[in-house]
Every structure is written in structure tokens, then in C-alpha cells.
Amino acid sequence: MNTQELQEIIGYRFCRPDLLERALSHSSWANEHKEPRGSNERLEFLGDSVLGFLAAEYLFRSYPQKPEGELTKLRAAAVCEPALSAYAKSISLGEALLLGKGEAATGGGSRPSILADAFEALLAAMYLDGGIEPARHFILGFLKEGTEHPAMVDSKTELQQIVQQTPEESVDYVLVDESGPDHNKCFVVEVRLHSNVLGVGRGHSKKVAEQEAAREALRLMGI
């Protein structure tokens, strides 16, 4: 996946494409290509702090009755490596990463630690490119998901497995609405089985909206 496709998925267009490229550059790639700007490790360092602040702010505002100890636990669940890796997978971030030959050959694009670090680097790149508001808008949907559903189940896969209990059946995800400027998009997706709408989802990216649609379909099925 190229950077243009990734920007479409995340609903944000970079004014400085070099920041995005650096966020996608794993150390194995940077070392092989002797990249003078280095890898995404410095951005990952910054992204960790940006993520921590935005997670704390979101929880502080969203749960006014919860004490500090509970907020700390919620934040830990929302920003842990498994959660960040799942967020990255939901936007197909692994497909856009620049990896060295050895790392790519051993499945580095799906390794949780690499995905989690790249997700933080992407958040930092967005912050440096557009400021705190685009970064906040980008991360809010993930934080909501991470705090309400800490396991971050892949609902699309779960729904497909259920549907495929009937041989040769499959669902389709249809984009029915798209609104807002490039840095603040809202996508509406329906998941359909033949002509029947099983669920509707909304999100800051198509991938998130599809997951929400699948999750609603599962909920309506009583799962």
C-alpha cells in the first residue's frame, strides 16, 4: 500500500509527506538504505507522549466520576502494545511500512511490537504536521474502542466466520456516506448480506467504520 492510500484510509493528508515517510521507516529499512533522516524511532518516542496526553485527556473528560486509579487502568488498556497493534491493523498500517529485506521476509509487517511503534510514530508525524487537533481527532475513535472494548476483537473476521457457516456466503461493506474536510472525515459504512443491511458503522476512517458496522451486526445477532 502506498502513502496516498494510507492517507485516504486515515482521513488525513500530510502537508509534509517526508514526515509520513519517516513514520513508516523501520530501523531495518533505514539501516539498509543508509537513510540520513533515520528511522521512525524518534517519532515513536514523541508519539508515546502525545498518545499518553490525549488518552489522559479523553479519559478525564469521558469518565468524570472515575477515580485516578481506575483512569490509570483504563489508559493502560487503551495504549498497551496489543491495543496499539490492533489499531494499526485496523488501518492496514503494516502494508505501508518500509522494512528491510530480512524483516519483511520474516513477517515484520504483522509483528505487534513493530506495528505498535509505527502507530505511535504515525501519531507523532500527524502532530508535527498539523498540530494537536488532527492528532486528537485521529486517535479519539481508537481510544473509545480501546477503553470500551480492551480486547479489540476483530469484528469483521468474527462476523465473516459466522456468515461462512453457510457455504459460499460472504458479506460486503458499502460506503454510504462521507462528509467533512480531509483532516476531519466521517465515514458511514453498511455491512450487507445480499441486499440485507446487517449493521451500520461510523468512524474517522473506512476501516474503523467497517469494524463498527460489523460490531453492530454482531450485537444485533446477540453475539
mmCIF file of C-alpha atoms in Angstrom:
data_model
loop_
_atom_site.group_PDB
_atom_site.id
_atom_site.type_symbol
_atom_site.label_atom_id
_atom_site.label_comp_id
_atom_site.label_asym_id
_atom_site.label_seq_id
_atom_site.Cartn_x
_atom_site.Cartn_y
_atom_site.Cartn_z
ATOM 1 C CA MET A 1 0.000 0.000 0.000
ATOM 2 C CA ASN A 2 1.371 3.414 -0.918
ATOM 3 C CA THR A 3 1.253 6.565 1.189
ATOM 4 C CA GLN A 4 -1.626 8.047 -0.797
ATOM 5 C CA GLU A 5 -3.807 5.033 0.018
ATOM 6 C CA LEU A 6 -2.834 5.189 3.681
ATOM 7 C CA GLN A 7 -3.742 8.869 3.863
ATOM 8 C CA GLU A 8 -7.144 8.061 2.386
ATOM 9 C CA ILE A 9 -7.697 5.347 4.990
ATOM 10 C CA ILE A 10 -6.755 7.547 7.948
ATOM 11 C CA GLY A 11 -8.619 10.569 6.595
ATOM 12 C CA TYR A 12 -5.667 12.935 6.830
ATOM 13 C CA ARG A 13 -3.460 14.401 4.105
ATOM 14 C CA PHE A 14 0.054 15.413 5.110
ATOM 15 C CA CYS A 15 1.405 18.816 4.169
ATOM 16 C CA ARG A 16 4.880 17.363 4.715
ATOM 17 C CA PRO A 17 4.998 13.889 3.118
ATOM 18 C CA ASP A 18 8.532 13.425 4.469
ATOM 19 C CA LEU A 19 7.099 13.151 7.980
ATOM 20 C CA LEU A 20 4.793 10.354 6.919
ATOM 21 C CA GLU A 21 7.610 8.525 5.145
ATOM 22 C CA ARG A 22 9.801 8.761 8.227
ATOM 23 C CA ALA A 23 6.967 7.427 10.406
ATOM 24 C CA LEU A 24 6.759 4.390 8.131
ATOM 25 C CA SER A 25 10.535 3.761 8.067
ATOM 26 C CA HIS A 26 11.544 0.868 10.299
ATOM 27 C CA SER A 27 15.130 0.820 11.540
ATOM 28 C CA SER A 28 15.908 -2.231 9.371
ATOM 29 C CA TRP A 29 14.973 -0.273 6.236
ATOM 30 C CA ALA A 30 16.767 2.880 7.346
ATOM 31 C CA ASN A 31 19.947 0.900 8.040
ATOM 32 C CA GLU A 32 19.853 -0.929 4.715
ATOM 33 C CA HIS A 33 19.292 2.262 2.749
ATOM 34 C CA LYS A 34 21.587 4.418 4.906
ATOM 35 C CA GLU A 35 18.698 6.816 5.340
ATOM 36 C CA PRO A 36 20.192 10.124 6.626
ATOM 37 C CA ARG A 37 16.988 11.073 8.462
ATOM 38 C CA GLY A 38 16.998 7.787 10.320
ATOM 39 C CA SER A 39 14.106 5.510 11.217
ATOM 40 C CA ASN A 40 10.783 6.136 12.938
ATOM 41 C CA GLU A 41 12.250 5.594 16.414
ATOM 42 C CA ARG A 42 12.439 9.292 17.350
ATOM 43 C CA LEU A 43 8.878 9.832 16.144
ATOM 44 C CA GLU A 44 7.773 6.805 18.153
ATOM 45 C CA PHE A 45 9.333 8.415 21.240
ATOM 46 C CA LEU A 46 7.344 11.612 20.683
ATOM 47 C CA GLY A 47 4.196 9.722 19.730
ATOM 48 C CA ASP A 48 4.246 7.840 23.014
ATOM 49 C CA SER A 49 3.964 11.147 24.885
ATOM 50 C CA VAL A 50 1.341 12.600 22.537
ATOM 51 C CA LEU A 51 -0.699 9.427 22.898
ATOM 52 C CA GLY A 52 -0.360 9.470 26.688
ATOM 53 C CA PHE A 53 -1.574 13.053 26.889
ATOM 54 C CA LEU A 54 -4.507 12.562 24.538
ATOM 55 C CA ALA A 55 -5.531 9.329 26.278
ATOM 56 C CA ALA A 56 -5.433 11.023 29.681
ATOM 57 C CA GLU A 57 -7.423 13.990 28.379
ATOM 58 C CA TYR A 58 -10.032 11.742 26.767
ATOM 59 C CA LEU A 59 -10.497 9.647 29.894
ATOM 60 C CA PHE A 60 -10.584 12.687 32.181
ATOM 61 C CA ARG A 61 -13.399 14.215 30.145
ATOM 62 C CA SER A 62 -15.274 10.986 29.385
ATOM 63 C CA TYR A 63 -15.344 9.493 32.885
ATOM 64 C CA PRO A 64 -15.839 12.383 35.342
ATOM 65 C CA GLN A 65 -16.869 10.069 38.181
ATOM 66 C CA LYS A 66 -13.970 7.614 37.993
ATOM 67 C CA PRO A 67 -11.073 7.974 40.450
ATOM 68 C CA GLU A 68 -7.473 8.311 39.363
ATOM 69 C CA GLY A 69 -6.690 4.631 39.894
ATOM 70 C CA GLU A 70 -9.432 3.454 37.533
ATOM 71 C CA LEU A 71 -8.484 6.045 34.931
ATOM 72 C CA THR A 72 -4.901 4.778 35.062
ATOM 73 C CA LYS A 73 -6.061 1.215 34.414
ATOM 74 C CA LEU A 74 -8.254 2.319 31.505
ATOM 75 C CA ARG A 75 -5.394 4.264 29.957
ATOM 76 C CA ALA A 76 -3.059 1.292 30.302
ATOM 77 C CA ALA A 77 -5.566 -0.942 28.495
ATOM 78 C CA ALA A 78 -6.088 1.587 25.700
ATOM 79 C CA VAL A 79 -2.411 2.265 24.957
ATOM 80 C CA CYS A 80 -0.783 -1.109 25.602
ATOM 81 C CA GLU A 81 1.071 -2.873 22.802
ATOM 82 C CA PRO A 82 -1.757 -5.309 21.903
ATOM 83 C CA ALA A 83 -4.208 -2.418 21.637
ATOM 84 C CA LEU A 84 -1.866 -0.265 19.540
ATOM 85 C CA SER A 85 -1.084 -3.217 17.303
ATOM 86 C CA ALA A 86 -4.801 -3.807 16.779
ATOM 87 C CA TYR A 87 -5.350 -0.123 15.970
ATOM 88 C CA ALA A 88 -2.539 -0.349 13.411
ATOM 89 C CA LYS A 89 -4.038 -3.467 11.840
ATOM 90 C CA SER A 90 -7.431 -1.773 11.529
ATOM 91 C CA ILE A 91 -5.887 0.812 9.184
ATOM 92 C CA SER A 92 -3.639 -1.742 7.414
ATOM 93 C CA LEU A 93 -0.547 0.117 8.621
ATOM 94 C CA GLY A 94 1.670 -2.935 8.253
ATOM 95 C CA GLU A 95 1.111 -2.915 4.499
ATOM 96 C CA ALA A 96 2.592 0.572 4.243
ATOM 97 C CA LEU A 97 5.702 0.056 6.378
ATOM 98 C CA LEU A 98 9.179 0.325 4.888
ATOM 99 C CA LEU A 99 11.064 -2.744 6.136
ATOM 100 C CA GLY A 100 14.470 -4.190 5.474
ATOM 101 C CA LYS A 101 14.606 -7.346 3.387
ATOM 102 C CA GLY A 102 15.192 -9.630 6.351
ATOM 103 C CA GLU A 103 12.468 -8.044 8.456
ATOM 104 C CA ALA A 104 9.996 -8.191 5.594
ATOM 105 C CA ALA A 105 10.829 -11.838 4.889
ATOM 106 C CA THR A 106 10.132 -12.825 8.496
ATOM 107 C CA GLY A 107 6.747 -11.112 8.713
ATOM 108 C CA GLY A 108 7.801 -7.857 10.325
ATOM 109 C CA GLY A 109 4.770 -6.095 8.901
ATOM 110 C CA SER A 110 2.497 -8.089 11.176
ATOM 111 C CA ARG A 111 4.702 -8.141 14.295
ATOM 112 C CA PRO A 112 2.815 -6.461 17.190
ATOM 113 C CA SER A 113 5.815 -4.532 18.514
ATOM 114 C CA ILE A 114 6.643 -3.076 15.091
ATOM 115 C CA LEU A 115 3.013 -2.166 14.428
ATOM 116 C CA ALA A 116 2.579 -0.544 17.833
ATOM 117 C CA ASP A 117 5.739 1.552 17.423
ATOM 118 C CA ALA A 118 4.737 2.585 13.904
ATOM 119 C CA PHE A 119 1.289 3.621 15.095
ATOM 120 C CA GLU A 120 2.843 5.930 17.702
ATOM 121 C CA ALA A 121 5.233 7.282 15.074
ATOM 122 C CA LEU A 122 2.310 7.991 12.744
ATOM 123 C CA LEU A 123 0.508 9.874 15.503
ATOM 124 C CA ALA A 124 3.632 11.955 16.160
ATOM 125 C CA ALA A 125 4.055 12.708 12.455
ATOM 126 C CA MET A 126 0.467 13.889 12.290
ATOM 127 C CA TYR A 127 1.018 16.087 15.357
ATOM 128 C CA LEU A 128 4.137 17.670 13.871
ATOM 129 C CA ASP A 129 2.439 18.161 10.510
ATOM 130 C CA GLY A 130 -0.897 19.604 11.594
ATOM 131 C CA GLY A 131 -0.856 20.204 15.330
ATOM 132 C CA ILE A 132 -2.768 18.653 18.190
ATOM 133 C CA GLU A 133 -6.264 18.806 16.671
ATOM 134 C CA PRO A 134 -5.691 16.371 13.766
ATOM 135 C CA ALA A 135 -3.837 14.064 16.149
ATOM 136 C CA ARG A 136 -6.693 14.247 18.652
ATOM 137 C CA HIS A 137 -9.332 13.582 16.011
ATOM 138 C CA PHE A 138 -7.355 10.648 14.639
ATOM 139 C CA ILE A 139 -6.887 8.924 17.973
ATOM 140 C CA LEU A 140 -10.280 9.523 19.633
ATOM 141 C CA GLY A 141 -12.079 6.668 17.885
ATOM 142 C CA PHE A 142 -9.311 4.256 18.814
ATOM 143 C CA LEU A 143 -9.297 5.405 22.438
ATOM 144 C CA LYS A 144 -13.049 4.935 22.660
ATOM 145 C CA GLU A 145 -12.639 1.434 21.246
ATOM 146 C CA GLY A 146 -9.685 0.638 23.480
ATOM 147 C CA THR A 147 -11.431 1.666 26.696
ATOM 148 C CA GLU A 148 -14.841 0.192 25.964
ATOM 149 C CA HIS A 149 -13.522 -2.989 24.295
ATOM 150 C CA PRO A 150 -10.000 -3.568 25.642
ATOM 151 C CA ALA A 151 -9.570 -6.851 23.774
ATOM 152 C CA MET A 152 -10.162 -5.017 20.465
ATOM 153 C CA VAL A 153 -11.718 -8.068 18.821
ATOM 154 C CA ASP A 154 -11.568 -8.094 15.035
ATOM 155 C CA SER A 155 -15.332 -7.933 14.498
ATOM 156 C CA LYS A 156 -15.078 -8.216 10.713
ATOM 157 C CA THR A 157 -13.326 -11.554 10.977
ATOM 158 C CA GLU A 158 -15.742 -12.799 13.632
ATOM 159 C CA LEU A 159 -18.764 -11.810 11.527
ATOM 160 C CA GLN A 160 -17.328 -13.426 8.400
ATOM 161 C CA GLN A 161 -16.684 -16.674 10.267
ATOM 162 C CA ILE A 162 -20.310 -16.768 11.388
ATOM 163 C CA VAL A 163 -21.677 -15.998 7.925
ATOM 164 C CA GLN A 164 -19.441 -18.603 6.298
ATOM 165 C CA GLN A 165 -21.083 -21.338 8.339
ATOM 166 C CA THR A 166 -23.384 -21.287 5.316
ATOM 167 C CA PRO A 167 -21.102 -22.312 2.433
ATOM 168 C CA GLU A 168 -20.134 -19.636 -0.117
ATOM 169 C CA GLU A 169 -21.822 -16.820 1.810
ATOM 170 C CA SER A 170 -19.960 -13.575 2.447
ATOM 171 C CA VAL A 171 -20.730 -10.029 3.488
ATOM 172 C CA ASP A 172 -19.988 -6.776 1.690
ATOM 173 C CA TYR A 173 -19.033 -3.422 3.204
ATOM 174 C CA VAL A 174 -20.554 -0.476 1.359
ATOM 175 C CA LEU A 175 -19.566 3.156 1.902
ATOM 176 C CA VAL A 176 -22.885 5.048 2.009
ATOM 177 C CA ASP A 177 -21.758 8.474 3.184
ATOM 178 C CA GLU A 178 -18.615 10.556 3.539
ATOM 179 C CA SER A 179 -18.509 14.040 4.991
ATOM 180 C CA GLY A 180 -16.143 16.613 6.439
ATOM 181 C CA PRO A 181 -12.788 18.069 5.330
ATOM 182 C CA ASP A 182 -9.772 15.853 4.654
ATOM 183 C CA HIS A 183 -8.403 16.230 8.190
ATOM 184 C CA ASN A 184 -11.766 15.553 9.850
ATOM 185 C CA LYS A 185 -13.604 12.954 7.777
ATOM 186 C CA CYS A 186 -16.614 10.954 8.896
ATOM 187 C CA PHE A 187 -17.340 7.730 7.010
ATOM 188 C CA VAL A 188 -20.582 5.754 7.193
ATOM 189 C CA VAL A 189 -20.463 2.100 6.141
ATOM 190 C CA GLU A 190 -23.160 -0.560 5.880
ATOM 191 C CA VAL A 191 -22.360 -4.256 6.120
ATOM 192 C CA ARG A 192 -24.692 -6.218 3.865
ATOM 193 C CA LEU A 193 -25.567 -9.824 3.243
ATOM 194 C CA HIS A 194 -27.050 -9.839 -0.248
ATOM 195 C CA SER A 195 -29.422 -6.829 -0.091
ATOM 196 C CA ASN A 196 -29.979 -7.006 3.660
ATOM 197 C CA VAL A 197 -28.258 -4.431 5.882
ATOM 198 C CA LEU A 198 -26.847 -6.228 8.928
ATOM 199 C CA GLY A 199 -25.274 -3.206 10.603
ATOM 200 C CA VAL A 200 -24.160 0.395 10.167
ATOM 201 C CA GLY A 201 -20.900 1.883 11.410
ATOM 202 C CA ARG A 202 -19.326 5.339 11.582
ATOM 203 C CA GLY A 203 -15.693 6.267 12.009
ATOM 204 C CA HIS A 204 -12.832 8.600 11.199
ATOM 205 C CA SER A 205 -11.609 6.082 8.629
ATOM 206 C CA LYS A 206 -13.264 3.498 6.397
ATOM 207 C CA LYS A 207 -11.548 0.689 8.302
ATOM 208 C CA VAL A 208 -12.886 1.871 11.646
ATOM 209 C CA ALA A 209 -16.378 2.367 10.188
ATOM 210 C CA GLU A 210 -16.316 -1.178 8.804
ATOM 211 C CA GLN A 211 -15.334 -2.574 12.197
ATOM 212 C CA GLU A 212 -18.159 -0.607 13.818
ATOM 213 C CA ALA A 213 -20.649 -1.920 11.245
ATOM 214 C CA ALA A 214 -19.532 -5.500 11.890
ATOM 215 C CA ARG A 215 -19.711 -4.946 15.637
ATOM 216 C CA GLU A 216 -23.277 -3.647 15.369
ATOM 217 C CA ALA A 217 -24.235 -6.650 13.232
ATOM 218 C CA LEU A 218 -22.833 -8.998 15.881
ATOM 219 C CA ARG A 219 -24.665 -7.122 18.626
ATOM 220 C CA LEU A 220 -27.957 -7.365 16.728
ATOM 221 C CA MET A 221 -27.344 -11.091 16.354
ATOM 222 C CA GLY A 222 -26.984 -11.319 20.103
ATOM 223 C CA ILE A 223 -23.281 -12.167 19.956
#
